[in-house]
């Protein structure tokens, strides 16, 4: 097609840029498209304008963001160059990341790789729908350029699809690096954002991290957990500098039953302290933590390894968050051997 309509993007933001993504369907397969949408979930800030209509400006929300989903037959068969060339019009919002559901998304039903690139230009990479969704939830509190640099390095997309003589499509596909987030698509219970049953307030903090309680069935277990966080005991450093006081605690029944994905979407810096960074990870006292004799907390990374949750004994909570805050360690340093093996695809 020689001429395509303008992408239905909202007006540019007057005050500050609202982070977000554009998801565009360029292939004809309905089943693959529906599968992509299902895996991404009902993300906050999602708008899907009808063909010929412009996406509305983002509405007020705890964390402003937008995901513009375009399913317009006029864009079938579009190339990344065509899509990139349609961005950057004066007075129009530019997405941070563009996602294309193309013929390779249809052909590879396992990870359903999306072709992705920055709205401002850059190298293309391949990413799964679930990884794209989780990145979207926290892109407002990440060093996004660094994250996208890593994605471009880990899963570069071939600029052209070429095969050697006697090489099948499957052979060529198997030679490409796995798309970013391939491990998420193979989990027994893969992550998926679903809207909370009731509106939840944002999670802000002035310390190095947050511990959010989502289970309220056992007060004794909660008290024991907090005591361990604040007074780790022998083997975890001097009680004077055990770092428990650096953790902000959220003990509010409004968060009862909240999922990790919902909590990820609510974390933001304190608006009254523009110099305050968002923590590198969120700690969750969920039902499993309360019932576990060791009260192992769920760790939800927000910066590196987004989507890789793991368990951590509360004795190490303060130590981990402080070391992450000063970039002395990585969340991987606190994973056990089995968790690291899964992350690196060793087995």
Tab-separated table of C-alpha atoms in Angstrom:
chain	number	residue	atom	x	y	z
A	1	UNK	CA	0.000	0.000	0.000
A	2	UNK	CA	1.502	3.325	-1.105
A	3	UNK	CA	-0.445	5.496	1.277
A	4	UNK	CA	-1.519	4.812	4.824
A	5	UNK	CA	-3.600	6.915	7.178
A	6	UNK	CA	-2.069	8.860	10.036
A	7	UNK	CA	-1.540	6.808	13.158
A	8	UNK	CA	-4.356	7.575	15.645
A	9	UNK	CA	-2.098	9.071	18.307
A	10	UNK	CA	-3.280	11.597	20.911
A	11	UNK	CA	-2.052	15.190	21.080
A	12	UNK	CA	1.354	15.863	22.570
A	13	UNK	CA	1.389	16.348	26.324
A	14	UNK	CA	1.380	19.980	27.435
A	15	UNK	CA	3.314	19.649	30.707
A	16	UNK	CA	5.487	16.552	30.715
A	17	UNK	CA	5.709	13.546	28.438
A	18	UNK	CA	3.392	10.679	29.352
A	19	UNK	CA	5.328	7.425	28.926
A	20	UNK	CA	3.818	4.645	26.907
A	21	UNK	CA	3.753	2.283	23.972
A	22	UNK	CA	2.096	1.862	20.600
A	23	UNK	CA	0.979	-1.667	19.687
A	24	UNK	CA	0.197	-1.989	15.976
A	25	UNK	CA	-1.165	-4.993	14.132
A	26	UNK	CA	0.471	-5.483	10.738
A	27	UNK	CA	-0.475	-9.127	10.079
A	28	UNK	CA	-3.800	-10.644	9.024
A	29	UNK	CA	-4.046	-13.538	11.486
A	30	UNK	CA	-6.904	-12.956	13.946
A	31	UNK	CA	-5.948	-15.820	16.267
A	32	UNK	CA	-2.383	-14.560	16.744
A	33	UNK	CA	-3.579	-11.002	17.382
A	34	UNK	CA	-6.136	-12.119	19.960
A	35	UNK	CA	-3.448	-14.217	21.653
A	36	UNK	CA	-1.096	-11.218	21.885
A	37	UNK	CA	-3.811	-9.059	23.458
A	38	UNK	CA	-4.729	-11.803	25.922
A	39	UNK	CA	-1.137	-12.234	27.077
A	40	UNK	CA	-0.643	-8.513	27.596
A	41	UNK	CA	-3.730	-8.223	29.797
A	42	UNK	CA	-6.073	-5.341	30.547
A	43	UNK	CA	-3.320	-2.819	31.130
A	44	UNK	CA	-3.982	0.565	32.743
A	45	UNK	CA	-4.035	3.446	30.294
A	46	UNK	CA	-4.947	1.208	27.346
A	47	UNK	CA	-6.897	2.862	24.541
A	48	UNK	CA	-7.949	1.239	21.269
A	49	UNK	CA	-9.298	3.855	18.866
A	50	UNK	CA	-11.471	2.700	15.993
A	51	UNK	CA	-10.053	3.143	12.483
A	52	UNK	CA	-10.214	6.795	11.546
A	53	UNK	CA	-10.492	8.021	15.137
A	54	UNK	CA	-7.802	9.670	17.237
A	55	UNK	CA	-6.823	8.256	20.622
A	56	UNK	CA	-8.004	10.473	23.479
A	57	UNK	CA	-5.626	12.257	25.819
A	58	UNK	CA	-4.634	10.206	28.841
A	59	UNK	CA	-7.039	10.443	31.756
A	60	UNK	CA	-5.996	11.193	35.302
A	61	UNK	CA	-4.650	8.112	37.061
A	62	UNK	CA	-2.355	7.263	39.973
A	63	UNK	CA	0.460	6.903	37.422
A	64	UNK	CA	-0.159	8.542	33.996
A	65	UNK	CA	0.694	6.220	31.095
A	66	UNK	CA	-0.859	5.100	27.833
A	67	UNK	CA	-0.873	2.097	25.542
A	68	UNK	CA	-2.401	2.865	22.140
A	69	UNK	CA	-3.562	-0.318	20.394
A	70	UNK	CA	-4.149	0.018	16.648
A	71	UNK	CA	-6.029	-2.659	14.703
A	72	UNK	CA	-6.622	-1.003	11.343
A	73	UNK	CA	-6.681	-2.981	8.068
A	74	UNK	CA	-5.041	0.010	6.396
A	75	UNK	CA	-1.817	-0.841	8.279
A	76	UNK	CA	-1.672	-4.523	7.303
A	77	UNK	CA	1.701	-5.404	5.833
A	78	UNK	CA	3.360	-2.220	7.051
A	79	UNK	CA	7.116	-2.278	7.534
A	80	UNK	CA	8.968	-0.867	10.549
A	81	UNK	CA	10.282	1.877	8.273
A	82	UNK	CA	6.731	2.886	7.330
A	83	UNK	CA	5.613	2.936	10.949
A	84	UNK	CA	8.686	4.855	12.089
A	85	UNK	CA	8.163	7.379	9.328
A	86	UNK	CA	4.590	7.996	10.496
A	87	UNK	CA	5.758	9.079	13.950
A	88	UNK	CA	7.004	12.473	15.020
A	89	UNK	CA	4.285	14.664	13.530
A	90	UNK	CA	4.109	18.115	15.108
A	91	UNK	CA	1.788	18.312	18.091
A	92	UNK	CA	1.362	14.528	18.341
A	93	UNK	CA	2.408	12.251	21.203
A	94	UNK	CA	5.400	10.017	20.445
A	95	UNK	CA	5.388	6.559	22.086
A	96	UNK	CA	8.541	5.497	23.902
A	97	UNK	CA	8.291	2.027	22.385
A	98	UNK	CA	6.559	0.751	19.246
A	99	UNK	CA	5.437	-2.892	19.130
A	100	UNK	CA	4.503	-4.595	15.852
A	101	UNK	CA	2.511	-7.835	15.729
A	102	UNK	CA	3.734	-9.081	12.364
A	103	UNK	CA	4.094	-12.278	10.363
A	104	UNK	CA	6.798	-13.582	12.700
A	105	UNK	CA	4.434	-13.101	15.639
A	106	UNK	CA	1.948	-15.311	13.824
A	107	UNK	CA	4.508	-17.932	12.782
A	108	UNK	CA	5.972	-18.409	16.271
A	109	UNK	CA	3.042	-19.284	18.515
A	110	UNK	CA	5.237	-20.134	21.515
A	111	UNK	CA	6.676	-16.787	22.590
A	112	UNK	CA	4.624	-14.719	20.086
A	113	UNK	CA	7.569	-12.343	19.516
A	114	UNK	CA	6.740	-8.723	18.752
A	115	UNK	CA	9.065	-6.571	16.689
A	116	UNK	CA	9.918	-3.522	18.801
A	117	UNK	CA	11.816	-0.267	18.449
A	118	UNK	CA	11.955	3.128	20.124
A	119	UNK	CA	9.559	5.772	18.926
A	120	UNK	CA	12.488	8.151	18.573
A	121	UNK	CA	14.585	5.703	16.553
A	122	UNK	CA	17.059	2.982	17.382
A	123	UNK	CA	17.770	-0.655	16.652
A	124	UNK	CA	14.855	-3.075	16.474
A	125	UNK	CA	14.585	-5.967	18.906
A	126	UNK	CA	12.215	-8.836	19.646
A	127	UNK	CA	10.150	-8.999	22.815
A	128	UNK	CA	7.320	-11.189	24.077
A	129	UNK	CA	3.894	-9.720	24.880
A	130	UNK	CA	4.201	-10.445	28.607
A	131	UNK	CA	7.629	-8.817	28.873
A	132	UNK	CA	6.353	-5.805	26.954
A	133	UNK	CA	3.399	-5.549	29.347
A	134	UNK	CA	5.559	-5.751	32.485
A	135	UNK	CA	8.012	-3.209	31.096
A	136	UNK	CA	5.076	-0.932	30.344
A	137	UNK	CA	3.898	-1.131	33.959
A	138	UNK	CA	7.205	0.212	35.317
A	139	UNK	CA	8.613	2.229	32.417
A	140	UNK	CA	7.797	5.464	34.248
A	141	UNK	CA	10.191	4.560	37.063
A	142	UNK	CA	12.993	2.942	35.066
A	143	UNK	CA	16.053	4.338	33.365
A	144	UNK	CA	14.247	3.480	30.163
A	145	UNK	CA	17.116	4.237	27.780
A	146	UNK	CA	19.333	1.787	29.663
A	147	UNK	CA	16.604	-0.854	29.674
A	148	UNK	CA	16.032	-0.495	25.933
A	149	UNK	CA	19.786	-0.551	25.281
A	150	UNK	CA	19.857	-3.922	27.032
A	151	UNK	CA	16.870	-5.207	25.028
A	152	UNK	CA	18.537	-4.187	21.764
A	153	UNK	CA	21.678	-6.048	22.794
A	154	UNK	CA	19.957	-9.185	24.111
A	155	UNK	CA	17.477	-9.808	21.295
A	156	UNK	CA	18.413	-7.901	18.129
A	157	UNK	CA	15.994	-8.305	15.246
A	158	UNK	CA	17.276	-9.155	11.792
A	159	UNK	CA	16.635	-6.197	9.464
A	160	UNK	CA	15.672	-8.561	6.658
A	161	UNK	CA	14.416	-12.103	6.602
A	162	UNK	CA	16.790	-14.154	4.493
A	163	UNK	CA	17.397	-17.875	4.332
A	164	UNK	CA	20.264	-19.884	2.960
A	165	UNK	CA	19.659	-22.480	0.279
A	166	UNK	CA	17.883	-25.523	1.754
A	167	UNK	CA	17.290	-23.562	5.013
A	168	UNK	CA	13.727	-23.653	6.268
A	169	UNK	CA	11.871	-20.860	7.996
A	170	UNK	CA	12.139	-22.834	11.216
A	171	UNK	CA	15.909	-23.155	10.809
A	172	UNK	CA	16.305	-19.412	10.361
A	173	UNK	CA	13.988	-18.656	13.279
A	174	UNK	CA	15.854	-21.028	15.603
A	175	UNK	CA	19.095	-19.211	14.852
A	176	UNK	CA	17.813	-15.913	16.225
A	177	UNK	CA	18.313	-14.987	19.886
A	178	UNK	CA	15.315	-15.664	22.084
A	179	UNK	CA	13.046	-12.636	22.342
A	180	UNK	CA	13.312	-10.678	25.577
A	181	UNK	CA	10.966	-12.331	28.069
A	182	UNK	CA	10.812	-15.752	26.404
A	183	UNK	CA	11.035	-17.349	29.867
A	184	UNK	CA	7.809	-15.616	30.958
A	185	UNK	CA	5.768	-17.282	28.249
A	186	UNK	CA	6.772	-20.752	29.459
A	187	UNK	CA	5.971	-20.324	33.153
A	188	UNK	CA	3.299	-22.564	34.652
A	189	UNK	CA	1.465	-19.465	35.895
A	190	UNK	CA	2.723	-16.605	33.697
A	191	UNK	CA	2.284	-13.001	34.868
A	192	UNK	CA	-0.685	-11.074	33.531
A	193	UNK	CA	-2.070	-7.729	34.645
A	194	UNK	CA	-5.745	-7.578	35.532
A	195	UNK	CA	-7.470	-4.456	36.848
A	196	UNK	CA	-8.048	-4.422	40.619
A	197	UNK	CA	-11.596	-4.877	41.863
A	198	UNK	CA	-11.458	-1.349	43.288
A	199	UNK	CA	-9.210	1.646	42.595
A	200	UNK	CA	-5.894	1.492	44.460
A	201	UNK	CA	-3.840	4.497	45.587
A	202	UNK	CA	-0.290	5.071	44.348
A	203	UNK	CA	2.642	3.675	46.287
A	204	UNK	CA	5.154	6.388	47.115
A	205	UNK	CA	8.045	6.351	49.546
A	206	UNK	CA	10.883	8.402	50.919
A	207	UNK	CA	13.130	5.482	51.825
A	208	UNK	CA	15.097	2.939	49.815
A	209	UNK	CA	12.231	0.507	49.396
A	210	UNK	CA	8.701	-0.530	50.190
A	211	UNK	CA	7.231	-3.519	51.979
A	212	UNK	CA	3.558	-3.872	51.067
A	213	UNK	CA	1.213	-6.131	53.000
A	214	UNK	CA	-1.448	-7.852	50.863
A	215	UNK	CA	-2.632	-10.525	53.320
A	216	UNK	CA	-4.485	-9.615	56.509
A	217	UNK	CA	-5.461	-13.007	57.882
A	218	UNK	CA	-2.792	-13.417	60.581
A	219	UNK	CA	-1.729	-10.498	62.781
A	220	UNK	CA	0.721	-12.623	64.754
A	221	UNK	CA	2.521	-13.651	61.565
A	222	UNK	CA	2.681	-10.027	60.416
A	223	UNK	CA	4.123	-8.906	63.751
A	224	UNK	CA	6.729	-11.656	63.626
A	225	UNK	CA	7.638	-10.755	60.073
A	226	UNK	CA	8.105	-7.077	60.905
A	227	UNK	CA	10.156	-7.916	63.984
A	228	UNK	CA	12.494	-9.936	61.805
A	229	UNK	CA	12.754	-7.192	59.181
A	230	UNK	CA	13.670	-4.570	61.771
A	231	UNK	CA	15.764	-6.801	64.047
A	232	UNK	CA	17.372	-9.427	61.801
A	233	UNK	CA	19.336	-11.065	64.594
A	234	UNK	CA	22.777	-12.736	64.726
A	235	UNK	CA	24.522	-13.187	61.420
A	236	UNK	CA	22.899	-10.224	59.680
A	237	UNK	CA	25.108	-7.380	60.840
A	238	UNK	CA	25.146	-4.997	63.747
A	239	UNK	CA	21.605	-4.164	64.944
A	240	UNK	CA	22.560	-0.496	64.728
A	241	UNK	CA	23.055	-0.711	60.952
A	242	UNK	CA	20.770	-3.567	59.953
A	243	UNK	CA	19.032	-1.194	57.486
A	244	UNK	CA	15.489	-2.212	58.428
A	245	UNK	CA	14.645	1.413	59.108
A	246	UNK	CA	15.262	2.183	55.431
A	247	UNK	CA	12.159	0.217	54.474
A	248	UNK	CA	8.828	1.978	54.165
A	249	UNK	CA	5.944	-0.254	55.294
A	250	UNK	CA	2.474	-0.118	53.741
A	251	UNK	CA	-0.029	-1.776	56.079
A	252	UNK	CA	-3.367	-0.805	54.524
A	253	UNK	CA	-6.266	-3.227	53.950
A	254	UNK	CA	-7.039	-1.475	50.671
A	255	UNK	CA	-4.198	-3.557	49.197
A	256	UNK	CA	-5.611	-6.886	50.366
A	257	UNK	CA	-5.227	-9.451	47.591
A	258	UNK	CA	-3.377	-7.070	45.265
A	259	UNK	CA	-1.260	-8.887	42.683
A	260	UNK	CA	2.423	-8.178	42.002
A	261	UNK	CA	1.495	-6.722	38.615
A	262	UNK	CA	-1.035	-4.359	40.182
A	263	UNK	CA	1.509	-3.203	42.758
A	264	UNK	CA	4.170	-2.675	40.086
A	265	UNK	CA	1.839	-0.342	38.252
A	266	UNK	CA	1.287	1.827	41.341
A	267	UNK	CA	4.867	2.550	42.418
A	268	UNK	CA	6.040	6.092	41.789
A	269	UNK	CA	8.464	8.590	43.253
A	270	UNK	CA	7.260	10.938	45.954
A	271	UNK	CA	5.857	13.989	44.079
A	272	UNK	CA	6.990	16.202	46.966
A	273	UNK	CA	10.602	15.086	46.539
A	274	UNK	CA	11.686	15.376	42.920
A	275	UNK	CA	15.163	14.065	43.777
A	276	UNK	CA	13.846	10.809	45.224
A	277	UNK	CA	14.292	7.763	42.979
A	278	UNK	CA	11.938	4.820	42.906
A	279	UNK	CA	13.271	1.701	44.629
A	280	UNK	CA	14.825	-1.049	42.543
A	281	UNK	CA	12.498	-3.680	43.992
A	282	UNK	CA	9.235	-4.034	45.858
A	283	UNK	CA	8.761	-6.410	48.814
A	284	UNK	CA	5.373	-8.056	49.219
A	285	UNK	CA	4.013	-9.775	52.322
A	286	UNK	CA	1.440	-11.957	50.586
A	287	UNK	CA	-0.469	-15.046	51.701
A	288	UNK	CA	2.507	-17.312	50.992
A	289	UNK	CA	4.832	-15.111	53.084
A	290	UNK	CA	2.427	-15.077	56.006
A	291	UNK	CA	1.966	-18.855	56.034
A	292	UNK	CA	5.644	-19.681	55.438
A	293	UNK	CA	7.446	-20.502	58.739
A	294	UNK	CA	10.362	-18.356	57.536
A	295	UNK	CA	7.997	-15.613	56.281
A	296	UNK	CA	9.901	-15.339	53.019
A	297	UNK	CA	8.853	-12.168	51.234
A	298	UNK	CA	8.041	-11.922	47.544
A	299	UNK	CA	10.599	-9.709	45.775
A	300	UNK	CA	9.254	-7.876	42.718
A	301	UNK	CA	12.074	-6.230	40.699
A	302	UNK	CA	11.225	-2.826	39.227
A	303	UNK	CA	14.474	-1.956	37.423
A	304	UNK	CA	16.479	-4.996	36.344
A	305	UNK	CA	15.031	-8.471	35.693
A	306	UNK	CA	11.463	-7.152	35.577
A	307	UNK	CA	9.138	-10.148	35.648
A	308	UNK	CA	11.515	-12.315	37.713
A	309	UNK	CA	9.914	-12.535	41.137
A	310	UNK	CA	11.569	-14.609	43.857
A	311	UNK	CA	11.445	-15.227	47.613
A	312	UNK	CA	13.736	-13.690	50.242
A	313	UNK	CA	13.977	-14.253	53.991
A	314	UNK	CA	12.960	-11.056	55.843
A	315	UNK	CA	16.341	-10.932	57.611
A	316	UNK	CA	17.913	-9.841	54.309
A	317	UNK	CA	15.245	-7.324	53.285
A	318	UNK	CA	16.896	-4.132	54.507
A	319	UNK	CA	20.362	-5.229	53.437
A	320	UNK	CA	19.176	-6.000	49.904
A	321	UNK	CA	17.265	-2.762	49.360
A	322	UNK	CA	20.125	-0.578	50.592
A	323	UNK	CA	22.668	-2.406	48.424
A	324	UNK	CA	20.401	-2.046	45.400
A	325	UNK	CA	19.901	1.655	46.122
A	326	UNK	CA	23.654	2.351	46.110
A	327	UNK	CA	24.233	0.028	43.114
A	328	UNK	CA	26.511	-2.162	45.201
A	329	UNK	CA	24.625	-5.327	44.258
A	330	UNK	CA	22.038	-6.653	41.829
A	331	UNK	CA	18.808	-8.509	42.634
A	332	UNK	CA	20.433	-11.581	41.130
A	333	UNK	CA	22.840	-11.608	44.081
A	334	UNK	CA	19.893	-12.447	46.339
A	335	UNK	CA	18.390	-15.237	44.256
A	336	UNK	CA	19.111	-18.803	45.227
A	337	UNK	CA	20.853	-21.231	42.877
A	338	UNK	CA	17.606	-22.641	41.485
A	339	UNK	CA	16.228	-19.184	40.728
A	340	UNK	CA	19.431	-18.108	38.989
A	341	UNK	CA	19.424	-21.288	36.911
A	342	UNK	CA	15.897	-20.612	35.717
A	343	UNK	CA	16.713	-17.005	34.924
A	344	UNK	CA	19.653	-17.967	32.751
A	345	UNK	CA	17.871	-20.886	31.135
A	346	UNK	CA	20.303	-23.475	32.428
A	347	UNK	CA	17.580	-26.084	32.865
